[in-house]
Coordinates of C-alpha atoms in Angstrom, one line a residue:
X1 CA -23.8 34.0 84.7
X2 CA -24.2 32.9 88.3
X3 CA -22.0 30.6 90.3
X4 CA -23.7 27.5 91.9
X5 CA -22.5 24.3 93.2
X6 CA -23.4 20.8 91.9
X7 CA -24.8 18.3 94.4
X8 CA -26.0 14.7 94.0
X9 CA -29.5 13.8 93.2
X10 CA -31.7 13.8 96.3
X11 CA -34.5 11.4 95.0
X12 CA -34.7 8.5 92.5
X13 CA -37.7 10.1 90.9
X14 CA -35.6 13.2 90.1
X15 CA -33.0 11.0 88.3
X16 CA -35.6 9.4 86.0
X17 CA -36.7 12.8 84.8
X18 CA -33.2 13.4 83.3
X19 CA -33.6 17.1 84.4
X20 CA -31.4 19.3 86.5
X21 CA -33.5 20.0 89.7
X22 CA -33.3 23.7 90.7
X23 CA -34.6 25.9 93.5
X24 CA -37.5 28.2 92.5
X25 CA -35.9 30.9 94.7
X26 CA -32.8 31.0 92.6
X27 CA -34.4 31.2 89.2
X28 CA -37.2 32.9 87.4
X29 CA -40.5 30.9 87.0
X30 CA -40.1 30.7 83.2
X31 CA -36.6 29.1 83.4
X32 CA -36.6 26.0 81.3
X33 CA -33.0 25.4 80.3
X34 CA -29.6 26.1 81.9
X35 CA -26.1 26.1 80.4
X36 CA -23.5 24.6 82.7
X37 CA -19.8 25.7 82.4
X38 CA -17.2 23.9 84.3
X39 CA -14.9 26.4 86.0
X40 CA -11.9 24.1 85.8
X41 CA -12.6 23.4 82.1
X42 CA -14.2 26.7 80.7
X43 CA -14.3 25.4 77.2
X44 CA -16.8 22.7 78.2
X45 CA -20.5 23.7 78.2
X46 CA -23.5 21.5 78.7
X47 CA -27.2 22.1 78.3
X48 CA -29.8 20.7 80.7
X49 CA -33.5 20.9 80.9
X50 CA -34.6 22.1 84.4
X51 CA -37.2 20.9 86.8
X52 CA -38.9 22.7 89.8
X53 CA -40.0 20.4 92.7
X54 CA -41.9 20.8 96.0
X55 CA -38.9 20.0 98.2
X56 CA -36.1 21.6 96.2
X57 CA -32.4 21.4 96.8
X58 CA -30.8 24.1 99.0
X59 CA -30.4 27.6 97.6
X60 CA -27.2 28.1 95.6
X61 CA -27.1 24.4 94.5
X62 CA -28.4 22.3 91.6
X63 CA -29.1 18.6 91.9
X64 CA -27.6 16.3 89.2
X65 CA -28.0 12.6 88.9
X66 CA -24.9 10.4 88.7
X67 CA -25.1 9.8 84.9
X68 CA -25.6 13.6 84.4
X69 CA -22.5 14.3 86.5
X70 CA -20.4 11.7 84.6
X71 CA -21.5 13.2 81.3
X72 CA -20.8 16.8 82.3
X73 CA -17.6 15.9 84.2
X74 CA -18.9 17.4 87.5
X75 CA -17.9 16.4 91.0
X76 CA -20.1 16.9 94.1
X77 CA -19.9 20.4 95.6
X78 CA -17.9 21.7 92.6
X79 CA -18.5 25.4 91.7
X80 CA -20.1 25.8 88.3
X81 CA -21.1 28.8 86.2
X82 CA -24.8 28.8 85.2
X83 CA -26.7 30.7 82.5
X84 CA -30.5 30.3 82.5
X85 CA -32.8 30.5 79.6
X86 CA -36.6 30.6 79.3
X87 CA -38.7 28.0 77.4
X88 CA -39.1 30.2 74.3
X89 CA -35.3 30.5 73.7
X90 CA -34.4 30.2 70.1
X91 CA -32.7 26.8 70.0
X92 CA -32.3 24.6 67.0
X93 CA -35.2 22.1 66.5
X94 CA -34.3 18.4 66.3
X95 CA -35.5 16.6 63.1
X96 CA -33.9 13.2 63.9
X97 CA -32.1 11.5 66.8
X98 CA -30.0 8.4 66.7
X99 CA -29.8 6.8 70.2
X100 CA -27.8 3.9 71.4
X101 CA -29.7 1.8 74.0
X102 CA -28.5 -0.7 76.5
X103 CA -29.4 -2.1 79.9
X104 CA -28.5 0.4 82.6
X105 CA -27.7 -2.4 85.1
X106 CA -26.5 -5.3 83.1
X107 CA -26.4 -7.7 86.0
X108 CA -30.2 -7.3 86.4
X109 CA -31.2 -8.1 82.8
X110 CA -34.0 -10.5 82.2
X111 CA -32.6 -12.7 79.5
X112 CA -30.2 -12.7 76.5
X113 CA -31.7 -11.7 73.1
X114 CA -34.7 -10.0 74.7
X115 CA -36.7 -8.3 72.0
X116 CA -37.5 -4.6 72.1
X117 CA -40.2 -3.0 69.9
X118 CA -38.5 0.1 68.6
X119 CA -41.8 1.7 67.5
X120 CA -43.1 1.5 71.0
X121 CA -39.7 2.8 72.3
X122 CA -39.9 5.8 70.0
X123 CA -43.3 6.8 71.3
X124 CA -42.2 6.5 74.9
X125 CA -39.0 8.5 74.1
X126 CA -41.1 11.4 72.7
X127 CA -43.4 11.3 75.7
X128 CA -40.5 11.6 78.1
X129 CA -38.2 14.0 76.2
X130 CA -40.4 16.3 74.1
X131 CA -39.2 19.9 74.7
X132 CA -36.0 18.6 76.3
X133 CA -32.6 19.9 75.0
X134 CA -30.6 16.9 73.9
X135 CA -26.9 16.9 73.1
X136 CA -24.5 14.6 71.3
X137 CA -23.0 12.0 73.7
X138 CA -25.5 12.9 76.4
X139 CA -26.5 9.9 78.6
X140 CA -30.2 9.5 79.7
X141 CA -32.2 7.1 81.9
X142 CA -35.1 5.5 80.0
X143 CA -37.8 3.5 81.7
X144 CA -40.0 1.3 79.5
X145 CA -43.2 -0.5 80.7
X146 CA -42.4 -3.9 82.1
X147 CA -38.8 -3.6 81.2
X148 CA -35.6 -3.1 83.2
X149 CA -34.2 0.4 83.5
X150 CA -32.4 1.3 80.2
X151 CA -29.6 3.6 79.5
X152 CA -29.5 5.8 76.3
X153 CA -26.6 7.6 74.7
X154 CA -27.3 10.2 72.0
X155 CA -25.1 9.2 69.1
X156 CA -26.0 11.9 66.5
X157 CA -28.7 14.5 65.9
X158 CA -29.9 16.5 62.9
X159 CA -31.9 19.7 63.1
X160 CA -32.8 23.1 61.7
X161 CA -33.3 26.5 63.2
X162 CA -36.6 28.5 63.3
X163 CA -35.9 30.2 59.9
X164 CA -34.9 27.0 58.2
X165 CA -37.9 25.0 59.4
X166 CA -40.3 27.1 57.3
X167 CA -38.1 27.2 54.2
X168 CA -37.9 23.4 53.9
X169 CA -34.1 23.4 54.3
X170 CA -32.3 20.1 54.6
X171 CA -31.5 19.1 58.2
X172 CA -27.9 19.4 59.2
X173 CA -25.8 17.8 61.9
X174 CA -25.8 19.8 65.1
X175 CA -24.4 19.4 68.7
X176 CA -27.6 20.1 70.7
X177 CA -31.2 21.0 70.0
X178 CA -34.8 20.9 71.3
X179 CA -36.7 17.6 70.9
X180 CA -40.2 18.0 69.3
X181 CA -43.2 15.8 69.4
X182 CA -42.6 14.8 65.7
X183 CA -38.8 14.3 65.9
X184 CA -37.8 11.0 64.2
X185 CA -36.1 8.7 66.7
X186 CA -34.0 5.7 65.6
X187 CA -32.4 3.2 68.0
X188 CA -29.2 1.2 67.7
X189 CA -27.7 -1.4 70.1
X190 CA -24.3 -1.1 71.6
X191 CA -21.4 -3.4 70.7
X192 CA -21.6 -5.5 73.8
X193 CA -25.4 -5.6 74.0
X194 CA -27.5 -8.8 74.0
X195 CA -30.9 -7.2 73.4
X196 CA -32.6 -7.5 70.0
X197 CA -34.4 -4.5 68.3
X198 CA -37.4 -5.2 66.1
X199 CA -39.7 -2.7 64.3
X200 CA -39.1 0.2 61.9
X201 CA -37.5 2.6 64.3
X202 CA -34.1 1.1 64.4
X203 CA -31.1 2.2 62.5
X204 CA -30.1 0.4 59.3
X205 CA -26.7 -0.7 60.4
X206 CA -23.9 -0.8 57.9
X207 CA -23.9 -4.3 56.4
X208 CA -21.0 -6.2 55.2
X209 CA -21.6 -8.0 52.0
X210 CA -21.8 -11.8 52.4
X211 CA -19.7 -12.2 49.2
X212 CA -16.0 -11.4 49.7
X213 CA -15.3 -8.3 47.6
X214 CA -11.8 -9.5 46.9
X215 CA -13.0 -12.9 45.5
X216 CA -12.6 -13.5 41.8
X217 CA -15.0 -16.1 40.4
X218 CA -12.7 -16.6 37.4
X219 CA -10.0 -17.9 39.8
X220 CA -12.2 -20.4 41.6
X221 CA -10.6 -23.4 39.9
X222 CA -13.9 -25.2 39.6
X223 CA -14.8 -26.5 36.2
X224 CA -17.9 -28.3 34.9
X225 CA -20.0 -27.4 38.0
X226 CA -21.6 -24.1 36.9
X227 CA -25.1 -25.4 37.2
X228 CA -24.5 -27.0 40.6
X229 CA -22.8 -23.9 42.0
X230 CA -25.7 -21.6 40.8
X231 CA -28.2 -23.9 42.4
X232 CA -26.3 -23.8 45.7
X233 CA -26.0 -20.0 45.6
X234 CA -29.8 -19.7 44.9
X235 CA -30.8 -22.0 47.7
X236 CA -28.2 -21.3 50.4
X237 CA -26.9 -17.7 50.0
X238 CA -29.6 -15.6 48.2
X239 CA -31.4 -15.0 51.5
X240 CA -28.1 -13.9 53.2
X241 CA -27.5 -11.2 50.5
X242 CA -30.7 -9.3 51.6
X243 CA -30.7 -7.1 54.8
X244 CA -31.9 -8.8 58.0
X245 CA -34.9 -6.4 58.1
X246 CA -36.3 -7.9 54.8
X247 CA -35.7 -11.4 56.0
X248 CA -37.6 -10.6 59.2
X249 CA -40.5 -9.3 57.2
X250 CA -40.6 -12.4 55.0
X251 CA -40.4 -14.6 58.1
X252 CA -37.6 -16.4 56.3
X253 CA -35.0 -18.7 57.9
X254 CA -31.6 -19.2 56.3
X255 CA -30.6 -22.6 54.9
X256 CA -28.4 -24.2 57.5
X257 CA -26.9 -27.2 55.7
X258 CA -25.6 -28.3 52.4
X259 CA -24.8 -31.9 51.4
X260 CA -22.5 -32.5 48.5
X261 CA -22.4 -36.1 47.3
X262 CA -21.1 -38.0 44.3
X263 CA -18.2 -40.2 43.1
X264 CA -14.7 -39.6 44.5
X265 CA -12.7 -36.9 42.6
X266 CA -15.6 -34.9 41.2
X267 CA -14.8 -31.7 43.1
X268 CA -16.9 -31.9 46.3
X269 CA -14.1 -30.9 48.7
X270 CA -12.9 -28.2 46.2
X271 CA -16.3 -26.7 46.0
X272 CA -16.7 -26.6 49.8
X273 CA -13.3 -25.0 50.1
X274 CA -14.1 -22.3 47.6
X275 CA -17.5 -21.6 49.2
X276 CA -15.6 -20.9 52.5
X277 CA -13.2 -18.5 50.6
X278 CA -16.0 -16.8 48.6
X279 CA -18.1 -15.9 51.7
X280 CA -17.2 -12.9 53.9
X281 CA -17.7 -15.0 57.0
X282 CA -15.9 -16.3 60.1
X283 CA -12.9 -18.6 59.4
X284 CA -14.4 -21.9 58.3
X285 CA -13.9 -24.9 60.6
X286 CA -12.9 -27.9 58.5
X287 CA -13.3 -31.2 60.2
X288 CA -12.7 -34.8 58.9
X289 CA -15.4 -37.1 60.1
X290 CA -13.1 -39.5 62.0
X291 CA -11.6 -36.6 64.0
X292 CA -14.9 -36.3 65.9
X293 CA -14.8 -39.8 67.3
X294 CA -13.1 -40.3 70.6
X295 CA -12.5 -43.4 72.7
X296 CA -13.6 -41.7 76.0
X297 CA -17.3 -41.6 76.9
X298 CA -18.9 -38.3 76.0
X299 CA -15.9 -36.8 74.3
X300 CA -17.3 -37.4 70.8
X301 CA -20.5 -35.4 71.6
X302 CA -18.4 -32.7 73.3
X303 CA -16.3 -32.3 70.1
X304 CA -19.6 -31.6 68.2
X305 CA -20.6 -29.0 70.8
X306 CA -17.2 -27.3 70.6
X307 CA -17.7 -26.8 66.9
X308 CA -20.9 -24.8 67.5
X309 CA -19.7 -22.9 70.6
X310 CA -18.5 -19.8 68.9
X311 CA -21.7 -19.5 66.8
X312 CA -23.8 -19.9 69.9
X313 CA -21.9 -17.2 71.8
X314 CA -22.2 -14.7 68.9
X315 CA -25.8 -15.5 68.3
X316 CA -26.6 -14.6 71.9
X317 CA -24.5 -11.5 71.7
X318 CA -25.5 -10.1 68.3
X319 CA -28.7 -11.9 67.3
X320 CA -29.5 -11.4 63.6
X321 CA -26.4 -9.2 63.1
X322 CA -24.2 -12.2 63.9
X323 CA -21.6 -13.2 61.3
X324 CA -21.9 -16.5 59.4
X325 CA -20.1 -19.5 60.9
X326 CA -19.2 -22.2 58.4
X327 CA -18.5 -25.8 59.5
X328 CA -17.3 -28.2 56.8
X329 CA -17.5 -31.9 57.4
X330 CA -15.4 -34.0 55.1
X331 CA -16.5 -37.7 54.9
X332 CA -19.5 -36.9 57.0
X333 CA -20.8 -40.5 56.5
X334 CA -18.1 -41.5 59.0
X335 CA -20.0 -39.9 61.9
X336 CA -23.6 -39.7 60.7
X337 CA -24.4 -43.3 59.8
X338 CA -28.0 -44.2 60.1
X339 CA -28.8 -44.7 63.8
X340 CA -29.0 -48.4 64.7
X341 CA -26.9 -49.5 61.8
X342 CA -23.6 -49.7 63.7
X343 CA -23.0 -52.8 65.8
X344 CA -21.8 -52.7 69.4
X345 CA -23.3 -51.7 72.7
X346 CA -21.7 -48.3 73.1
X347 CA -24.0 -46.4 70.8
X348 CA -21.4 -43.7 70.2
X349 CA -22.4 -43.1 66.6
X350 CA -26.0 -42.8 67.5
X351 CA -25.4 -40.2 70.2
X352 CA -23.0 -38.2 67.9
X353 CA -25.8 -38.0 65.3
X354 CA -28.3 -37.0 68.0
X355 CA -25.9 -34.2 69.2
X356 CA -25.4 -32.9 65.6
X357 CA -29.1 -32.9 64.9
X358 CA -29.8 -31.0 68.1
X359 CA -27.2 -28.4 67.3
X360 CA -28.3 -27.7 63.7
X361 CA -32.0 -27.6 64.2
X362 CA -32.9 -28.4 67.8
X363 CA -34.8 -26.6 70.5
X364 CA -32.3 -23.7 70.7
X365 CA -31.9 -23.0 67.0
X366 CA -29.0 -21.2 65.5
X367 CA -29.5 -19.0 62.5
X368 CA -25.9 -18.0 61.9
X369 CA -24.4 -21.4 60.9
X370 CA -23.9 -23.1 57.6
X371 CA -22.9 -26.8 57.8
X372 CA -21.4 -28.3 54.6
X373 CA -21.1 -32.1 54.5
X374 CA -19.4 -34.1 51.8
X375 CA -19.7 -37.8 51.1
X376 CA -19.7 -40.4 48.4
X377 CA -22.0 -42.7 50.4
X378 CA -25.2 -40.7 50.7
X379 CA -27.1 -43.9 51.4
X380 CA -25.3 -44.4 54.7
X381 CA -26.3 -41.0 56.2
X382 CA -29.1 -40.9 58.8
X383 CA -32.4 -39.8 57.2
X384 CA -33.2 -37.3 59.9
X385 CA -30.1 -35.3 58.9
X386 CA -31.4 -34.9 55.3
X387 CA -34.7 -33.3 56.1
X388 CA -35.4 -29.5 55.5
X389 CA -34.0 -27.4 58.3
X390 CA -30.8 -29.5 58.5
X391 CA -28.8 -30.6 55.4
X392 CA -31.6 -29.1 53.3
X393 CA -29.7 -28.5 50.0
X394 CA -28.5 -31.8 48.6
X395 CA -26.5 -31.5 45.5
X396 CA -25.1 -34.3 43.5
X397 CA -21.6 -33.6 42.1
X398 CA -21.4 -36.1 39.2
X399 CA -18.8 -36.7 36.5
X400 CA -18.3 -33.7 34.2
X401 CA -19.7 -33.6 30.7
X402 CA -17.7 -32.6 27.7
X403 CA -18.0 -28.9 28.3
X404 CA -17.0 -29.4 31.9
X405 CA -14.0 -31.5 31.0
X406 CA -12.9 -28.8 28.6
X407 CA -13.1 -26.2 31.5
X408 CA -11.2 -28.5 33.9
X409 CA -8.4 -29.1 31.4
X410 CA -8.1 -25.4 30.7
X411 CA -7.8 -24.8 34.5
X412 CA -5.0 -27.3 35.0
X413 CA -3.1 -26.1 31.9
X414 CA -3.4 -22.3 32.6
X415 CA 0.2 -22.0 34.0
X416 CA 1.6 -24.1 31.2
X417 CA 0.0 -21.8 28.6
X418 CA 1.1 -18.7 30.5
X419 CA 4.8 -19.8 30.3
X420 CA 4.5 -21.5 26.9
X421 CA 5.2 -25.0 28.2
X422 CA 2.4 -26.6 26.1
X423 CA 2.8 -27.3 22.4
X424 CA 0.5 -25.9 19.7
X425 CA -0.7 -29.3 18.6
X426 CA -2.5 -29.9 21.9
X427 CA -6.2 -29.4 21.4
X428 CA -8.2 -29.2 24.6
X429 CA -11.4 -29.7 22.8
X430 CA -10.2 -33.0 21.3
X431 CA -8.9 -34.1 24.7
X432 CA -12.3 -33.4 26.3
X433 CA -13.9 -35.7 23.8
X434 CA -11.4 -38.5 24.4
X435 CA -11.6 -38.3 28.2
X436 CA -15.2 -39.5 28.5
X437 CA -16.2 -40.5 32.0
X438 CA -13.1 -38.9 33.6
X439 CA -13.6 -37.2 36.9
X440 CA -12.0 -33.9 37.8
X441 CA -9.2 -35.6 39.8
X442 CA -8.5 -38.0 36.9
X443 CA -8.2 -35.1 34.5
X444 CA -5.7 -33.4 36.8
X445 CA -3.9 -36.7 37.0
X446 CA -3.9 -36.9 33.2
X447 CA -2.2 -33.5 33.0
X448 CA 0.4 -34.6 35.5
X449 CA 1.1 -37.8 33.6
X450 CA 1.5 -35.9 30.4
X451 CA 3.9 -33.6 32.1
X452 CA 6.0 -36.5 33.5
X453 CA 6.1 -38.0 30.0
X454 CA 7.4 -34.8 28.6
X455 CA 10.0 -34.3 31.3
X456 CA 11.2 -37.9 30.9
X457 CA 12.4 -37.1 27.4
X458 CA 15.0 -34.8 28.8
X459 CA 16.4 -37.2 31.4
X460 CA 19.7 -38.9 30.5
X461 CA 19.9 -42.3 32.2
X462 CA 23.6 -43.2 32.1
X463 CA 25.6 -44.1 35.1
X464 CA 23.6 -41.4 36.9
X465 CA 20.4 -39.6 36.2
X466 CA 21.0 -36.2 34.6
X467 CA 18.9 -33.4 33.1
X468 CA 19.9 -31.5 30.0
X469 CA 19.9 -27.9 31.3
X470 CA 19.7 -26.4 27.8
X471 CA 16.8 -28.6 26.7
X472 CA 14.8 -28.0 29.9
X473 CA 14.3 -24.4 28.9
X474 CA 12.6 -25.6 25.7
X475 CA 10.5 -28.2 27.5
X476 CA 6.9 -28.4 26.1
X477 CA 4.1 -30.9 26.7
X478 CA 2.8 -32.1 23.3
X479 CA -0.2 -34.0 22.0
X480 CA 1.7 -37.4 22.1
X481 CA 2.4 -36.9 25.8
X482 CA -1.4 -36.6 26.5
X483 CA -2.2 -39.6 24.2
X484 CA 0.5 -41.7 26.0
X485 CA -1.0 -40.8 29.4
X486 CA -4.5 -41.7 28.1
X487 CA -3.4 -45.1 26.9
X488 CA -1.1 -46.3 29.6
X489 CA -1.3 -44.1 32.8
X490 CA -4.8 -42.9 33.6
X491 CA -8.0 -44.9 33.3
X492 CA -11.5 -43.7 34.5
X493 CA -12.6 -45.4 37.6
X494 CA -16.2 -44.8 36.7
X495 CA -18.2 -45.1 33.5
X496 CA -18.0 -47.9 30.9
X497 CA -16.1 -51.1 31.8
X498 CA -14.3 -50.9 28.5
X499 CA -11.8 -53.7 29.1
X500 CA -14.5 -56.1 30.3
X501 CA -16.6 -55.4 27.2
X502 CA -13.6 -55.9 24.9
X503 CA -12.8 -59.2 26.6
X504 CA -16.4 -60.5 26.0
X505 CA -16.2 -59.3 22.3
X506 CA -12.8 -60.6 21.6
X507 CA -14.1 -63.1 19.0
X508 CA -16.8 -60.8 17.6
X509 CA -20.5 -61.5 16.9
X510 CA -21.5 -64.0 14.2
X511 CA -25.1 -63.5 13.0
X512 CA -25.8 -67.1 12.2
X513 CA -29.6 -66.9 12.3
X514 CA -32.7 -64.8 12.9
X515 CA -32.6 -65.4 16.7
X516 CA -29.3 -63.5 16.9
X517 CA -30.3 -60.6 14.6
X518 CA -33.7 -60.4 16.5
X519 CA -31.9 -60.1 19.8
X520 CA -29.7 -57.3 18.4
X521 CA -32.6 -55.4 16.9
X522 CA -34.8 -55.7 19.9
X523 CA -31.9 -54.8 22.2
X524 CA -31.2 -51.6 20.1
X525 CA -34.9 -50.6 20.5
X526 CA -34.8 -51.2 24.2
X527 CA -31.6 -49.1 24.7
X528 CA -33.3 -46.3 22.8
X529 CA -36.3 -46.6 25.0
X530 CA -34.1 -46.3 28.1
X531 CA -32.5 -43.2 26.6
X532 CA -35.8 -41.3 26.3
X533 CA -36.1 -38.6 29.0
X534 CA -39.9 -38.7 29.5
X535 CA -39.9 -42.4 30.5
X536 CA -38.9 -44.0 33.8
X537 CA -35.6 -44.9 32.2
X538 CA -35.7 -48.5 33.7
X539 CA -35.7 -51.3 31.1
X540 CA -35.0 -54.8 32.2
X541 CA -34.0 -57.5 29.7
X542 CA -33.4 -61.2 30.3
X543 CA -31.3 -63.2 27.7
X544 CA -31.6 -67.0 28.3
X545 CA -30.1 -70.0 26.7
X546 CA -27.7 -72.9 27.3
X547 CA -24.1 -72.4 28.5
X548 CA -21.6 -71.0 26.0
X549 CA -24.3 -70.0 23.5
X550 CA -23.1 -66.3 23.4
X551 CA -25.5 -64.6 25.8
X552 CA -22.8 -62.5 27.5
X553 CA -21.3 -61.5 24.1
X554 CA -24.7 -60.3 22.9
X555 CA -25.2 -58.3 26.1
X556 CA -21.8 -56.8 25.7
X557 CA -22.5 -55.9 22.1
X558 CA -25.7 -54.1 23.0
X559 CA -24.0 -52.3 25.9
X560 CA -21.1 -51.1 23.7
X561 CA -23.3 -50.0 20.8
X562 CA -25.6 -48.1 23.3
X563 CA -22.8 -45.5 23.9
X564 CA -24.2 -44.9 27.4
X565 CA -21.7 -43.1 29.7
X566 CA -22.0 -45.7 32.4
X567 CA -21.8 -49.4 31.6
X568 CA -21.0 -51.8 34.4
X569 CA -20.4 -55.6 34.4
X570 CA -21.5 -57.5 37.5
X571 CA -20.3 -61.1 37.4
X572 CA -19.9 -63.9 39.9
X573 CA -16.1 -63.9 39.3
X574 CA -15.9 -60.5 40.9
X575 CA -17.5 -61.6 44.1
X576 CA -15.5 -64.7 44.9
X577 CA -15.0 -64.8 48.7
X578 CA -17.5 -62.1 49.4
X579 CA -20.0 -62.6 52.3
X580 CA -23.7 -62.3 51.6
X581 CA -23.7 -58.8 53.0
X582 CA -20.7 -57.8 50.9
X583 CA -22.4 -59.1 47.8
X584 CA -25.5 -57.0 48.5
X585 CA -23.4 -53.9 49.1
X586 CA -21.4 -54.5 45.8
X587 CA -24.6 -55.0 43.8
X588 CA -26.1 -51.9 45.4
X589 CA -23.0 -49.8 44.6
X590 CA -23.1 -50.9 41.0
X591 CA -26.8 -50.1 40.6
X592 CA -26.4 -46.7 42.2
X593 CA -24.2 -45.5 39.3
X594 CA -25.4 -47.5 36.3
X595 CA -27.0 -46.6 33.0
X596 CA -26.7 -50.1 31.6
X597 CA -25.8 -53.3 33.6
X598 CA -24.9 -56.7 32.2

């Protein structure tokens, strides 16, 4: 062991070699490595590869670059203990190296998200560092062709000794070792790095599952939407389950937008809320459409840009490793009306739509966003927003069928069953049959109405309202409470116009001749024809005759006997006082949800 002093690097070329430059008069010609021991910290020892040059540093000194001195905790002119080793010294051989790479001077980077081919980098690494001794946490300078100067930090290394290499022993973690020409090199980016690594020689970073591990699908509270939820998961989230490397190999882009449309109360908002909770993503941003609009010029567009600002910043910083940002637009039709359809000379709606289109799928595309829009007026949304690449997945959330209604009723009565507040005579299967054309919100309202009816039985209405405390413990919602709510409290807003049909058929149908029976027979055949799935499903019938001859009653009879889930009545009496435009909108609305129209 000989005492030398550390001096600064005397040439930039010396620093790029990542070697300690020594004087040939101080060391033997076969010296390849030195072990440096800090006299102030004798427990710290560092290995360096050496280099002889034509104009060496002064005798008794060794030249270290700045990053070498920082790693080995050396100061200029500090005395250090040196032990030299020849090139054939028995040092562990490196089998694999994991290196963190970043720009050496970040203020001179070319551009954010610059791509680096890790396969090319691995080849250059082996060209520069074969036969070098590398240590964990060592910092190196790394020059790539046509790239800024890079800095490398050795994160971990695995190796074997000379006896183990021939016996096929499994590599083990070591602190330092000699890099060989066939050492496997893998790269990883730092936490604050904007560069992107492509190729096979990059580390498979630990991935966080897109599905929240604490999420319980049984507690979603969504009933009757199993098919729709499965379709949304297949289209929007299946690609996000796979590692980014597989998606890059497929050349696949994630779905960026989902549009949920359908009648009010069918569960659109609930499904969007549960999607936000189900995914292991950034906190969802929930925006009501009217909140975007602002009376000041340019503020509406700025509100749209603010929604995407966090996603843009993380995309530039992390690239494909960026987390998922969810933006939920409730009543999206309020801000995304078809361009040119809104009167006035401000054009605010049009520019807001343009800004949203540019952010979702514009020139600077974001691949880390998921926009979920909800509306019950899909026809009002601009067509450009509905194309693939924007709100690509469009799912109709319609009224639940019998099985779905049974699920929804069970969801809303779970607590009642848990605390035995529901009577044994309540049959959810029977209720699901009786609640035809009910939406999810109406089924929830039905349960609330039945609960209020049951609670009303225990209220004493004397001079003041009192509740019997003894009876309240025995409170149970029974079948009659649900039937009372069905008859008097809750009526379906969609589906068959039962009251109108009963009004038209108040006096019944008298078959006074063959013309009446013929209309009923032909009408039955036509309704069966509309029911067949492999036809277009559009059947138009015109019943003509003098006033008060029973045309409306015959049409109502056919509609009632058809047992279609949707039966709507469109009559002049319903449009008294409407403008021509309002009449067109009303007729269009009725047609958009009909099975049979009279």
